[in-house]
């Protein structure tokens, strides 16, 4: 699936509930509107990333005035709001119509419309299928992990950011809904073919758990695909149920975000209270704290890459700064901005950047990312398992 934004909520903004704070939209913001930033692919490393952390906040009065004027003139409220966001230079600002925002809310709950595959960019710059969701349209069509994705609806994938490719697969920004079709151009072992898939409503398993060996004390791999609703509790339960003495390999690769509250719950699995992150909203400082009682004894290694974003970076930074985990992999994306949604006339919603978060040690992640303790490219998981074994966490 694609990523989602990071928020505290009650839900249902378009149904009159209170506005909620959003930490760096990754799963859905931008994707739903087709306004994803055109930066180099995040997996290409920090030297190619050019993410500004000094964007001036959009004036909410300006965007609301533009929306009200458009509504009075019978014009598109969304178009008027998007023009203001575009002029502001807010690369993570986004505007949703009511249907798109509903899709966004569903993504936060772990469901989405798509074809059931994840993608990543290889070292050679090709976009490949990294995972196929069991029982989804891609799985039923015989698509496998490792297949190369060449075109979408006849358009070359080329150098498009992977996040944009995923958004196109979902049909975000095109009005495509459940039941709509998308044509994929694929290649495998020198053979090329096209396949037309029908998008479906899918539910994501945000957290998967498996043992890394047959021994009673074998380490446990906890893979978090996204911090959707309930993911934090699943991480905490996985840690509680791990065998005594078994280490935890927390895999946050390609985790493009989710609910920040869920990331804090996940942090609480490994910490006995204390600071997880600080953030500012228009200059006002706030802090996030872990709950007491987490497991502070068993070894932990966190596996990250250039697709580790936002709420996943928040968790990584907390465990790294607090000395609770060794981090292994490649530098993370660098998504540390804070968005605040504003309800507009006619049910549209604008999400605007209002600040940034910092790790417990005061590091600003936005535009910088997090450099792992051990930087590894190919074979990162194997190296992470070796590190975990060396820490006494089993094999």
mmCIF file of C-alpha atoms in Angstrom:
data_model
loop_
_atom_site.group_PDB
_atom_site.id
_atom_site.type_symbol
_atom_site.label_atom_id
_atom_site.label_comp_id
_atom_site.label_asym_id
_atom_site.label_seq_id
_atom_site.Cartn_x
_atom_site.Cartn_y
_atom_site.Cartn_z
ATOM 1 C CA UNK A 1 0.000 0.000 0.000
ATOM 2 C CA UNK A 2 0.943 3.579 -0.101
ATOM 3 C CA UNK A 3 1.710 5.569 2.993
ATOM 4 C CA UNK A 4 -0.589 7.646 5.317
ATOM 5 C CA UNK A 5 -0.304 10.698 7.408
ATOM 6 C CA UNK A 6 0.522 10.864 11.052
ATOM 7 C CA UNK A 7 -2.130 12.230 13.290
ATOM 8 C CA UNK A 8 -3.841 12.480 16.567
ATOM 9 C CA UNK A 9 -7.550 12.378 16.144
ATOM 10 C CA UNK A 10 -10.851 11.869 16.895
ATOM 11 C CA UNK A 11 -11.741 10.846 13.407
ATOM 12 C CA UNK A 12 -14.317 12.139 11.008
ATOM 13 C CA UNK A 13 -13.199 15.677 10.293
ATOM 14 C CA UNK A 14 -15.667 15.936 7.424
ATOM 15 C CA UNK A 15 -18.417 14.801 9.755
ATOM 16 C CA UNK A 16 -17.880 17.665 12.192
ATOM 17 C CA UNK A 17 -15.322 16.265 14.651
ATOM 18 C CA UNK A 18 -12.467 18.390 15.988
ATOM 19 C CA UNK A 19 -9.504 19.139 13.732
ATOM 20 C CA UNK A 20 -6.537 16.888 14.331
ATOM 21 C CA UNK A 21 -2.779 17.267 14.274
ATOM 22 C CA UNK A 22 -0.950 15.549 11.421
ATOM 23 C CA UNK A 23 2.718 14.537 11.466
ATOM 24 C CA UNK A 24 4.147 14.588 7.965
ATOM 25 C CA UNK A 25 1.809 13.051 5.477
ATOM 26 C CA UNK A 26 3.381 10.105 3.714
ATOM 27 C CA UNK A 27 0.838 7.360 3.167
ATOM 28 C CA UNK A 28 -1.921 9.394 1.630
ATOM 29 C CA UNK A 29 -1.249 13.124 1.645
ATOM 30 C CA UNK A 30 -0.126 14.194 -1.786
ATOM 31 C CA UNK A 31 -0.881 10.743 -3.144
ATOM 32 C CA UNK A 32 -4.613 11.293 -2.981
ATOM 33 C CA UNK A 33 -4.343 14.570 -4.830
ATOM 34 C CA UNK A 34 -1.659 13.534 -7.279
ATOM 35 C CA UNK A 35 0.596 16.260 -5.869
ATOM 36 C CA UNK A 36 3.454 14.106 -4.626
ATOM 37 C CA UNK A 37 6.804 15.946 -4.568
ATOM 38 C CA UNK A 38 9.087 15.244 -7.514
ATOM 39 C CA UNK A 39 12.251 14.601 -5.541
ATOM 40 C CA UNK A 40 14.735 11.868 -6.393
ATOM 41 C CA UNK A 41 13.755 8.424 -5.171
ATOM 42 C CA UNK A 42 14.280 8.221 -1.390
ATOM 43 C CA UNK A 43 16.216 5.001 -1.701
ATOM 44 C CA UNK A 44 18.981 6.767 -3.594
ATOM 45 C CA UNK A 45 20.574 8.056 -0.415
ATOM 46 C CA UNK A 46 20.880 11.307 1.482
ATOM 47 C CA UNK A 47 23.237 12.964 -0.967
ATOM 48 C CA UNK A 48 20.420 13.256 -3.525
ATOM 49 C CA UNK A 49 17.647 14.437 -1.236
ATOM 50 C CA UNK A 50 16.749 18.116 -1.282
ATOM 51 C CA UNK A 51 14.012 18.507 1.300
ATOM 52 C CA UNK A 52 13.456 21.994 2.658
ATOM 53 C CA UNK A 53 12.781 22.336 6.387
ATOM 54 C CA UNK A 54 12.283 26.102 6.230
ATOM 55 C CA UNK A 55 9.010 26.401 4.310
ATOM 56 C CA UNK A 56 6.951 29.296 5.648
ATOM 57 C CA UNK A 57 3.579 28.071 6.934
ATOM 58 C CA UNK A 58 0.616 28.698 4.669
ATOM 59 C CA UNK A 59 -1.657 31.438 5.977
ATOM 60 C CA UNK A 60 -4.837 29.578 6.912
ATOM 61 C CA UNK A 61 -6.899 32.739 6.542
ATOM 62 C CA UNK A 62 -5.630 33.116 2.967
ATOM 63 C CA UNK A 63 -6.587 29.600 1.950
ATOM 64 C CA UNK A 64 -9.969 29.820 3.670
ATOM 65 C CA UNK A 65 -10.685 33.178 2.023
ATOM 66 C CA UNK A 66 -9.748 31.778 -1.398
ATOM 67 C CA UNK A 67 -11.992 28.773 -0.831
ATOM 68 C CA UNK A 68 -14.925 30.913 0.305
ATOM 69 C CA UNK A 69 -14.538 33.209 -2.707
ATOM 70 C CA UNK A 70 -14.433 30.235 -5.084
ATOM 71 C CA UNK A 71 -17.584 28.770 -3.536
ATOM 72 C CA UNK A 72 -19.391 32.112 -3.838
ATOM 73 C CA UNK A 73 -18.383 32.343 -7.516
ATOM 74 C CA UNK A 74 -19.466 28.769 -8.230
ATOM 75 C CA UNK A 75 -15.892 27.667 -8.868
ATOM 76 C CA UNK A 76 -13.954 24.679 -7.544
ATOM 77 C CA UNK A 77 -13.049 25.135 -3.881
ATOM 78 C CA UNK A 78 -10.387 22.468 -4.172
ATOM 79 C CA UNK A 79 -8.724 24.113 -7.187
ATOM 80 C CA UNK A 80 -8.648 27.494 -5.432
ATOM 81 C CA UNK A 81 -7.138 25.983 -2.288
ATOM 82 C CA UNK A 82 -4.557 24.011 -4.259
ATOM 83 C CA UNK A 83 -3.430 27.192 -6.011
ATOM 84 C CA UNK A 84 -2.712 28.831 -2.643
ATOM 85 C CA UNK A 85 -0.827 25.761 -1.393
ATOM 86 C CA UNK A 86 1.175 25.594 -4.628
ATOM 87 C CA UNK A 87 2.226 29.250 -4.355
ATOM 88 C CA UNK A 88 3.326 28.734 -0.749
ATOM 89 C CA UNK A 89 6.015 26.168 -1.615
ATOM 90 C CA UNK A 90 4.677 23.814 1.053
ATOM 91 C CA UNK A 91 5.856 20.545 -0.514
ATOM 92 C CA UNK A 92 3.775 18.427 1.862
ATOM 93 C CA UNK A 93 0.670 20.588 1.792
ATOM 94 C CA UNK A 94 -2.307 18.895 0.166
ATOM 95 C CA UNK A 95 -5.981 19.500 -0.516
ATOM 96 C CA UNK A 96 -8.620 16.747 -0.518
ATOM 97 C CA UNK A 97 -12.169 16.740 -1.690
ATOM 98 C CA UNK A 98 -14.655 14.914 0.533
ATOM 99 C CA UNK A 99 -14.279 11.534 -1.206
ATOM 100 C CA UNK A 100 -10.486 11.685 -1.160
ATOM 101 C CA UNK A 101 -10.464 12.558 2.511
ATOM 102 C CA UNK A 102 -12.706 9.599 3.252
ATOM 103 C CA UNK A 103 -10.170 7.400 1.433
ATOM 104 C CA UNK A 104 -7.474 8.977 3.567
ATOM 105 C CA UNK A 105 -9.369 8.129 6.757
ATOM 106 C CA UNK A 106 -9.844 4.554 5.599
ATOM 107 C CA UNK A 107 -6.118 4.242 4.911
ATOM 108 C CA UNK A 108 -5.447 5.271 8.510
ATOM 109 C CA UNK A 109 -7.644 2.394 9.616
ATOM 110 C CA UNK A 110 -5.649 -0.059 7.506
ATOM 111 C CA UNK A 111 -7.756 -0.353 4.375
ATOM 112 C CA UNK A 112 -7.222 1.059 0.894
ATOM 113 C CA UNK A 113 -8.305 0.735 -2.713
ATOM 114 C CA UNK A 114 -5.636 -0.805 -4.913
ATOM 115 C CA UNK A 115 -4.335 -3.935 -6.588
ATOM 116 C CA UNK A 116 -2.416 -5.413 -3.670
ATOM 117 C CA UNK A 117 1.224 -4.897 -4.451
ATOM 118 C CA UNK A 118 4.114 -2.892 -3.036
ATOM 119 C CA UNK A 119 6.980 -1.510 -5.111
ATOM 120 C CA UNK A 120 10.563 -0.425 -4.586
ATOM 121 C CA UNK A 121 13.415 0.852 -6.736
ATOM 122 C CA UNK A 122 16.369 -1.437 -7.320
ATOM 123 C CA UNK A 123 20.038 -0.453 -7.274
ATOM 124 C CA UNK A 124 19.820 -0.318 -11.084
ATOM 125 C CA UNK A 125 17.023 2.236 -10.922
ATOM 126 C CA UNK A 126 14.237 -0.126 -11.977
ATOM 127 C CA UNK A 127 10.897 -0.319 -10.184
ATOM 128 C CA UNK A 128 10.208 -3.842 -8.995
ATOM 129 C CA UNK A 129 7.345 -5.508 -7.176
ATOM 130 C CA UNK A 130 8.544 -5.967 -3.590
ATOM 131 C CA UNK A 131 5.477 -7.650 -2.109
ATOM 132 C CA UNK A 132 2.182 -9.090 -3.341
ATOM 133 C CA UNK A 133 -0.763 -9.166 -0.959
ATOM 134 C CA UNK A 134 -2.214 -12.657 -0.696
ATOM 135 C CA UNK A 135 -5.640 -12.913 -2.282
ATOM 136 C CA UNK A 136 -5.490 -9.453 -3.867
ATOM 137 C CA UNK A 137 -5.924 -8.664 -7.584
ATOM 138 C CA UNK A 138 -2.175 -8.796 -8.291
ATOM 139 C CA UNK A 139 -1.858 -12.155 -6.551
ATOM 140 C CA UNK A 140 -4.796 -13.613 -8.480
ATOM 141 C CA UNK A 141 -3.236 -12.362 -11.733
ATOM 142 C CA UNK A 142 -0.018 -14.302 -11.062
ATOM 143 C CA UNK A 143 2.190 -11.269 -10.372
ATOM 144 C CA UNK A 144 5.134 -12.120 -8.130
ATOM 145 C CA UNK A 145 7.634 -10.287 -5.970
ATOM 146 C CA UNK A 146 10.635 -9.477 -8.156
ATOM 147 C CA UNK A 147 8.635 -8.753 -11.306
ATOM 148 C CA UNK A 148 9.681 -5.492 -12.957
ATOM 149 C CA UNK A 149 7.016 -2.809 -13.333
ATOM 150 C CA UNK A 150 7.559 -1.026 -16.667
ATOM 151 C CA UNK A 151 4.353 0.903 -17.419
ATOM 152 C CA UNK A 152 1.055 1.949 -15.882
ATOM 153 C CA UNK A 153 -1.845 2.506 -18.272
ATOM 154 C CA UNK A 154 0.682 2.685 -21.087
ATOM 155 C CA UNK A 155 2.841 5.348 -19.413
ATOM 156 C CA UNK A 156 6.443 4.495 -18.628
ATOM 157 C CA UNK A 157 7.230 4.303 -14.925
ATOM 158 C CA UNK A 158 10.727 5.617 -15.670
ATOM 159 C CA UNK A 159 12.189 7.758 -12.899
ATOM 160 C CA UNK A 160 8.923 8.506 -11.134
ATOM 161 C CA UNK A 161 9.264 8.370 -7.329
ATOM 162 C CA UNK A 162 8.080 5.031 -5.999
ATOM 163 C CA UNK A 163 5.470 6.800 -3.855
ATOM 164 C CA UNK A 164 3.989 8.292 -7.021
ATOM 165 C CA UNK A 165 3.961 4.886 -8.711
ATOM 166 C CA UNK A 166 2.020 3.470 -5.767
ATOM 167 C CA UNK A 167 -0.404 6.398 -5.920
ATOM 168 C CA UNK A 168 -1.019 5.692 -9.607
ATOM 169 C CA UNK A 169 -1.634 2.025 -8.843
ATOM 170 C CA UNK A 170 -4.258 3.097 -6.336
ATOM 171 C CA UNK A 171 -5.773 5.558 -8.786
ATOM 172 C CA UNK A 172 -5.326 8.472 -6.386
ATOM 173 C CA UNK A 173 -6.018 11.863 -7.912
ATOM 174 C CA UNK A 174 -7.806 10.369 -10.923
ATOM 175 C CA UNK A 175 -11.169 9.671 -9.335
ATOM 176 C CA UNK A 176 -10.560 5.932 -9.749
ATOM 177 C CA UNK A 177 -12.485 3.874 -7.221
ATOM 178 C CA UNK A 178 -13.091 0.269 -6.253
ATOM 179 C CA UNK A 179 -13.838 -1.671 -9.440
ATOM 180 C CA UNK A 180 -11.858 0.637 -11.741
ATOM 181 C CA UNK A 181 -9.152 -0.870 -13.954
ATOM 182 C CA UNK A 182 -5.431 -0.278 -14.371
ATOM 183 C CA UNK A 183 -3.122 -1.813 -16.985
ATOM 184 C CA UNK A 184 0.335 -2.893 -15.803
ATOM 185 C CA UNK A 185 3.304 -3.497 -18.089
ATOM 186 C CA UNK A 186 5.519 -6.144 -16.463
ATOM 187 C CA UNK A 187 8.714 -8.077 -17.143
ATOM 188 C CA UNK A 188 10.173 -11.272 -15.702
ATOM 189 C CA UNK A 189 13.259 -13.203 -16.799
ATOM 190 C CA UNK A 190 13.363 -11.514 -20.201
ATOM 191 C CA UNK A 191 9.629 -11.914 -20.871
ATOM 192 C CA UNK A 192 7.349 -8.861 -21.075
ATOM 193 C CA UNK A 193 3.570 -8.780 -20.844
ATOM 194 C CA UNK A 194 0.663 -6.549 -19.872
ATOM 195 C CA UNK A 195 -2.065 -7.331 -17.382
ATOM 196 C CA UNK A 196 -5.236 -5.381 -16.633
ATOM 197 C CA UNK A 197 -6.272 -5.513 -12.985
ATOM 198 C CA UNK A 198 -9.437 -4.378 -11.275
ATOM 199 C CA UNK A 199 -8.891 -2.319 -8.134
ATOM 200 C CA UNK A 200 -10.454 -3.697 -4.943
ATOM 201 C CA UNK A 201 -10.936 -2.638 -1.334
ATOM 202 C CA UNK A 202 -8.095 -4.324 0.576
ATOM 203 C CA UNK A 203 -7.115 -4.586 4.219
ATOM 204 C CA UNK A 204 -3.474 -4.379 5.206
ATOM 205 C CA UNK A 205 -1.729 -6.536 7.789
ATOM 206 C CA UNK A 206 0.255 -3.683 9.285
ATOM 207 C CA UNK A 207 2.317 -5.922 11.594
ATOM 208 C CA UNK A 208 3.658 -9.399 10.853
ATOM 209 C CA UNK A 209 5.666 -11.514 13.287
ATOM 210 C CA UNK A 210 7.860 -14.567 12.723
ATOM 211 C CA UNK A 211 10.692 -16.427 14.407
ATOM 212 C CA UNK A 212 14.112 -16.257 12.764
ATOM 213 C CA UNK A 213 15.164 -19.745 13.825
ATOM 214 C CA UNK A 214 13.975 -23.034 15.278
ATOM 215 C CA UNK A 215 15.612 -22.707 18.686
ATOM 216 C CA UNK A 216 13.473 -21.729 21.711
ATOM 217 C CA UNK A 217 15.494 -18.541 22.124
ATOM 218 C CA UNK A 218 15.495 -17.621 18.418
ATOM 219 C CA UNK A 219 15.120 -13.930 17.641
ATOM 220 C CA UNK A 220 11.751 -12.565 16.572
ATOM 221 C CA UNK A 221 11.263 -10.466 13.428
ATOM 222 C CA UNK A 222 8.554 -7.819 13.822
ATOM 223 C CA UNK A 223 7.794 -6.203 10.467
ATOM 224 C CA UNK A 224 5.731 -2.994 10.619
ATOM 225 C CA UNK A 225 4.429 -2.012 7.177
ATOM 226 C CA UNK A 226 2.599 1.099 8.423
ATOM 227 C CA UNK A 227 1.423 2.624 11.675
ATOM 228 C CA UNK A 228 -2.273 2.219 11.043
ATOM 229 C CA UNK A 229 -4.837 1.939 13.821
ATOM 230 C CA UNK A 230 -3.879 -0.788 16.297
ATOM 231 C CA UNK A 231 -0.345 -1.326 14.950
ATOM 232 C CA UNK A 232 1.330 -0.058 18.115
ATOM 233 C CA UNK A 233 -0.584 -2.501 20.302
ATOM 234 C CA UNK A 234 0.366 -5.338 17.938
ATOM 235 C CA UNK A 235 4.054 -4.454 18.287
ATOM 236 C CA UNK A 236 3.732 -4.334 22.059
ATOM 237 C CA UNK A 237 1.968 -7.723 22.091
ATOM 238 C CA UNK A 238 4.661 -9.246 19.864
ATOM 239 C CA UNK A 239 7.362 -8.106 22.287
ATOM 240 C CA UNK A 240 5.443 -9.422 25.294
ATOM 241 C CA UNK A 241 4.964 -12.835 23.660
ATOM 242 C CA UNK A 242 8.574 -13.207 22.466
ATOM 243 C CA UNK A 243 10.456 -16.017 24.251
ATOM 244 C CA UNK A 244 12.558 -15.025 27.234
ATOM 245 C CA UNK A 245 15.981 -13.864 26.085
ATOM 246 C CA UNK A 246 14.977 -13.614 22.428
ATOM 247 C CA UNK A 247 16.017 -10.426 20.657
ATOM 248 C CA UNK A 248 13.718 -8.344 18.486
ATOM 249 C CA UNK A 249 14.524 -7.366 14.907
ATOM 250 C CA UNK A 250 12.163 -4.442 14.253
ATOM 251 C CA UNK A 251 11.887 -4.057 10.485
ATOM 252 C CA UNK A 252 10.753 -0.555 9.502
ATOM 253 C CA UNK A 253 11.982 -0.658 5.913
ATOM 254 C CA UNK A 254 9.526 0.865 3.419
ATOM 255 C CA UNK A 255 7.350 1.995 6.316
ATOM 256 C CA UNK A 256 6.117 5.343 5.029
ATOM 257 C CA UNK A 257 4.318 6.342 8.187
ATOM 258 C CA UNK A 258 0.989 6.219 9.917
ATOM 259 C CA UNK A 259 -0.617 7.449 13.096
ATOM 260 C CA UNK A 260 1.976 9.051 15.333
ATOM 261 C CA UNK A 261 0.081 7.864 18.406
ATOM 262 C CA UNK A 262 0.631 4.286 17.219
ATOM 263 C CA UNK A 263 4.370 4.911 16.820
ATOM 264 C CA UNK A 264 4.458 6.175 20.419
ATOM 265 C CA UNK A 265 2.656 3.021 21.605
ATOM 266 C CA UNK A 266 5.231 0.948 19.714
ATOM 267 C CA UNK A 267 8.037 2.901 21.401
ATOM 268 C CA UNK A 268 6.398 2.095 24.741
ATOM 269 C CA UNK A 269 7.032 -1.601 24.054
ATOM 270 C CA UNK A 270 10.767 -0.995 24.440
ATOM 271 C CA UNK A 271 10.959 1.942 26.881
ATOM 272 C CA UNK A 272 10.042 2.450 30.498
ATOM 273 C CA UNK A 273 8.451 5.835 29.988
ATOM 274 C CA UNK A 274 10.369 8.934 29.011
ATOM 275 C CA UNK A 275 10.583 11.214 26.001
ATOM 276 C CA UNK A 276 9.816 9.905 22.511
ATOM 277 C CA UNK A 277 9.821 13.182 20.537
ATOM 278 C CA UNK A 278 9.105 16.880 20.711
ATOM 279 C CA UNK A 279 7.257 18.904 18.105
ATOM 280 C CA UNK A 280 6.141 22.461 17.467
ATOM 281 C CA UNK A 281 2.917 23.823 16.057
ATOM 282 C CA UNK A 282 3.332 27.427 14.951
ATOM 283 C CA UNK A 283 6.070 27.890 17.552
ATOM 284 C CA UNK A 284 4.291 26.208 20.469
ATOM 285 C CA UNK A 285 6.376 23.318 21.830
ATOM 286 C CA UNK A 286 4.816 19.969 22.724
ATOM 287 C CA UNK A 287 6.214 16.582 23.786
ATOM 288 C CA UNK A 288 5.328 12.923 23.335
ATOM 289 C CA UNK A 289 6.108 10.387 26.075
ATOM 290 C CA UNK A 290 6.213 6.608 26.212
ATOM 291 C CA UNK A 291 4.082 4.728 28.695
ATOM 292 C CA UNK A 292 6.025 3.092 31.556
ATOM 293 C CA UNK A 293 6.541 -0.639 31.798
ATOM 294 C CA UNK A 294 8.118 -1.527 28.459
ATOM 295 C CA UNK A 295 10.707 -4.276 28.010
ATOM 296 C CA UNK A 296 14.071 -2.590 28.527
ATOM 297 C CA UNK A 297 16.181 -5.759 28.720
ATOM 298 C CA UNK A 298 15.949 -7.782 25.524
ATOM 299 C CA UNK A 299 18.272 -6.779 22.642
ATOM 300 C CA UNK A 300 16.691 -4.766 19.818
ATOM 301 C CA UNK A 301 17.931 -4.008 16.311
ATOM 302 C CA UNK A 302 15.958 -1.638 14.069
ATOM 303 C CA UNK A 303 16.228 -2.177 10.315
ATOM 304 C CA UNK A 304 15.651 0.950 8.167
ATOM 305 C CA UNK A 305 16.093 2.199 4.612
ATOM 306 C CA UNK A 306 15.329 5.174 2.378
ATOM 307 C CA UNK A 307 11.632 4.298 2.488
ATOM 308 C CA UNK A 308 11.465 4.627 6.288
ATOM 309 C CA UNK A 309 9.502 7.844 6.770
ATOM 310 C CA UNK A 310 7.915 10.147 9.311
ATOM 311 C CA UNK A 311 6.237 8.213 12.163
ATOM 312 C CA UNK A 312 8.646 5.334 11.458
ATOM 313 C CA UNK A 313 11.550 7.804 11.683
ATOM 314 C CA UNK A 314 10.096 9.193 14.900
ATOM 315 C CA UNK A 315 10.212 5.696 16.448
ATOM 316 C CA UNK A 316 13.685 4.993 15.049
ATOM 317 C CA UNK A 317 15.050 8.267 16.400
ATOM 318 C CA UNK A 318 13.572 7.635 19.851
ATOM 319 C CA UNK A 319 15.079 4.156 20.176
ATOM 320 C CA UNK A 320 18.427 5.330 18.789
ATOM 321 C CA UNK A 321 18.700 8.432 20.969
ATOM 322 C CA UNK A 322 17.580 6.593 24.094
ATOM 323 C CA UNK A 323 20.241 3.926 23.529
ATOM 324 C CA UNK A 324 17.576 1.245 23.335
ATOM 325 C CA UNK A 325 18.375 -0.201 19.915
ATOM 326 C CA UNK A 326 21.124 -0.565 17.344
ATOM 327 C CA UNK A 327 19.976 0.755 13.961
ATOM 328 C CA UNK A 328 21.091 -0.977 10.758
ATOM 329 C CA UNK A 329 20.478 -0.256 7.081
ATOM 330 C CA UNK A 330 20.573 2.843 4.895
ATOM 331 C CA UNK A 331 19.698 6.462 5.807
ATOM 332 C CA UNK A 332 15.999 7.154 6.227
ATOM 333 C CA UNK A 333 13.925 9.480 4.069
ATOM 334 C CA UNK A 334 13.865 12.639 6.206
ATOM 335 C CA UNK A 335 10.169 13.419 6.682
ATOM 336 C CA UNK A 336 9.740 15.342 9.902
ATOM 337 C CA UNK A 337 7.183 18.056 9.225
ATOM 338 C CA UNK A 338 3.894 18.587 11.033
ATOM 339 C CA UNK A 339 0.644 19.260 9.198
ATOM 340 C CA UNK A 340 -2.645 20.622 10.495
ATOM 341 C CA UNK A 341 -5.892 19.982 8.593
ATOM 342 C CA UNK A 342 -8.345 22.820 7.985
ATOM 343 C CA UNK A 343 -11.929 22.207 6.905
ATOM 344 C CA UNK A 344 -12.976 24.221 3.858
ATOM 345 C CA UNK A 345 -16.399 25.024 2.409
ATOM 346 C CA UNK A 346 -18.148 22.103 0.743
ATOM 347 C CA UNK A 347 -16.343 19.408 2.746
ATOM 348 C CA UNK A 348 -12.853 19.832 1.274
ATOM 349 C CA UNK A 349 -9.888 19.647 3.626
ATOM 350 C CA UNK A 350 -6.482 21.345 3.356
ATOM 351 C CA UNK A 351 -3.502 19.908 5.238
ATOM 352 C CA UNK A 352 -0.843 22.524 5.785
ATOM 353 C CA UNK A 353 2.655 22.397 7.234
ATOM 354 C CA UNK A 354 2.827 24.173 10.584
ATOM 355 C CA UNK A 355 6.006 22.854 12.219
ATOM 356 C CA UNK A 356 8.495 20.006 12.707
ATOM 357 C CA UNK A 357 9.319 17.304 15.211
ATOM 358 C CA UNK A 358 12.642 16.431 16.835
ATOM 359 C CA UNK A 359 14.100 13.289 18.364
ATOM 360 C CA UNK A 360 14.773 13.082 22.141
ATOM 361 C CA UNK A 361 18.316 14.385 21.552
ATOM 362 C CA UNK A 362 16.924 17.384 19.673
ATOM 363 C CA UNK A 363 17.735 16.226 16.136
ATOM 364 C CA UNK A 364 15.629 17.673 13.330
ATOM 365 C CA UNK A 365 14.819 14.805 10.977
ATOM 366 C CA UNK A 366 13.224 16.835 8.199
ATOM 367 C CA UNK A 367 15.456 16.931 5.132
ATOM 368 C CA UNK A 368 18.189 15.052 6.973
ATOM 369 C CA UNK A 369 16.812 11.652 7.823
ATOM 370 C CA UNK A 370 18.420 9.342 10.347
ATOM 371 C CA UNK A 371 21.780 7.727 9.688
ATOM 372 C CA UNK A 372 21.856 4.181 11.069
ATOM 373 C CA UNK A 373 24.534 3.138 13.558
ATOM 374 C CA UNK A 374 25.643 0.597 10.956
ATOM 375 C CA UNK A 375 25.182 1.710 7.344
ATOM 376 C CA UNK A 376 24.587 -1.309 5.103
ATOM 377 C CA UNK A 377 23.217 -1.586 1.583
ATOM 378 C CA UNK A 378 22.770 -5.076 0.157
ATOM 379 C CA UNK A 379 22.334 -7.818 2.725
ATOM 380 C CA UNK A 380 21.084 -5.432 5.410
ATOM 381 C CA UNK A 381 18.785 -7.950 7.063
ATOM 382 C CA UNK A 382 21.498 -10.591 7.277
ATOM 383 C CA UNK A 383 23.842 -8.050 8.847
ATOM 384 C CA UNK A 384 21.098 -6.947 11.249
ATOM 385 C CA UNK A 385 20.544 -10.563 12.331
ATOM 386 C CA UNK A 386 24.294 -10.938 12.917
ATOM 387 C CA UNK A 387 24.333 -7.791 15.068
ATOM 388 C CA UNK A 388 21.339 -9.022 17.046
ATOM 389 C CA UNK A 389 23.018 -12.368 17.636
ATOM 390 C CA UNK A 390 26.140 -10.557 18.800
ATOM 391 C CA UNK A 391 24.027 -8.669 21.332
ATOM 392 C CA UNK A 392 22.847 -11.969 22.755
ATOM 393 C CA UNK A 393 19.464 -11.880 21.116
ATOM 394 C CA UNK A 394 19.558 -15.305 19.487
ATOM 395 C CA UNK A 395 19.809 -16.180 15.810
#
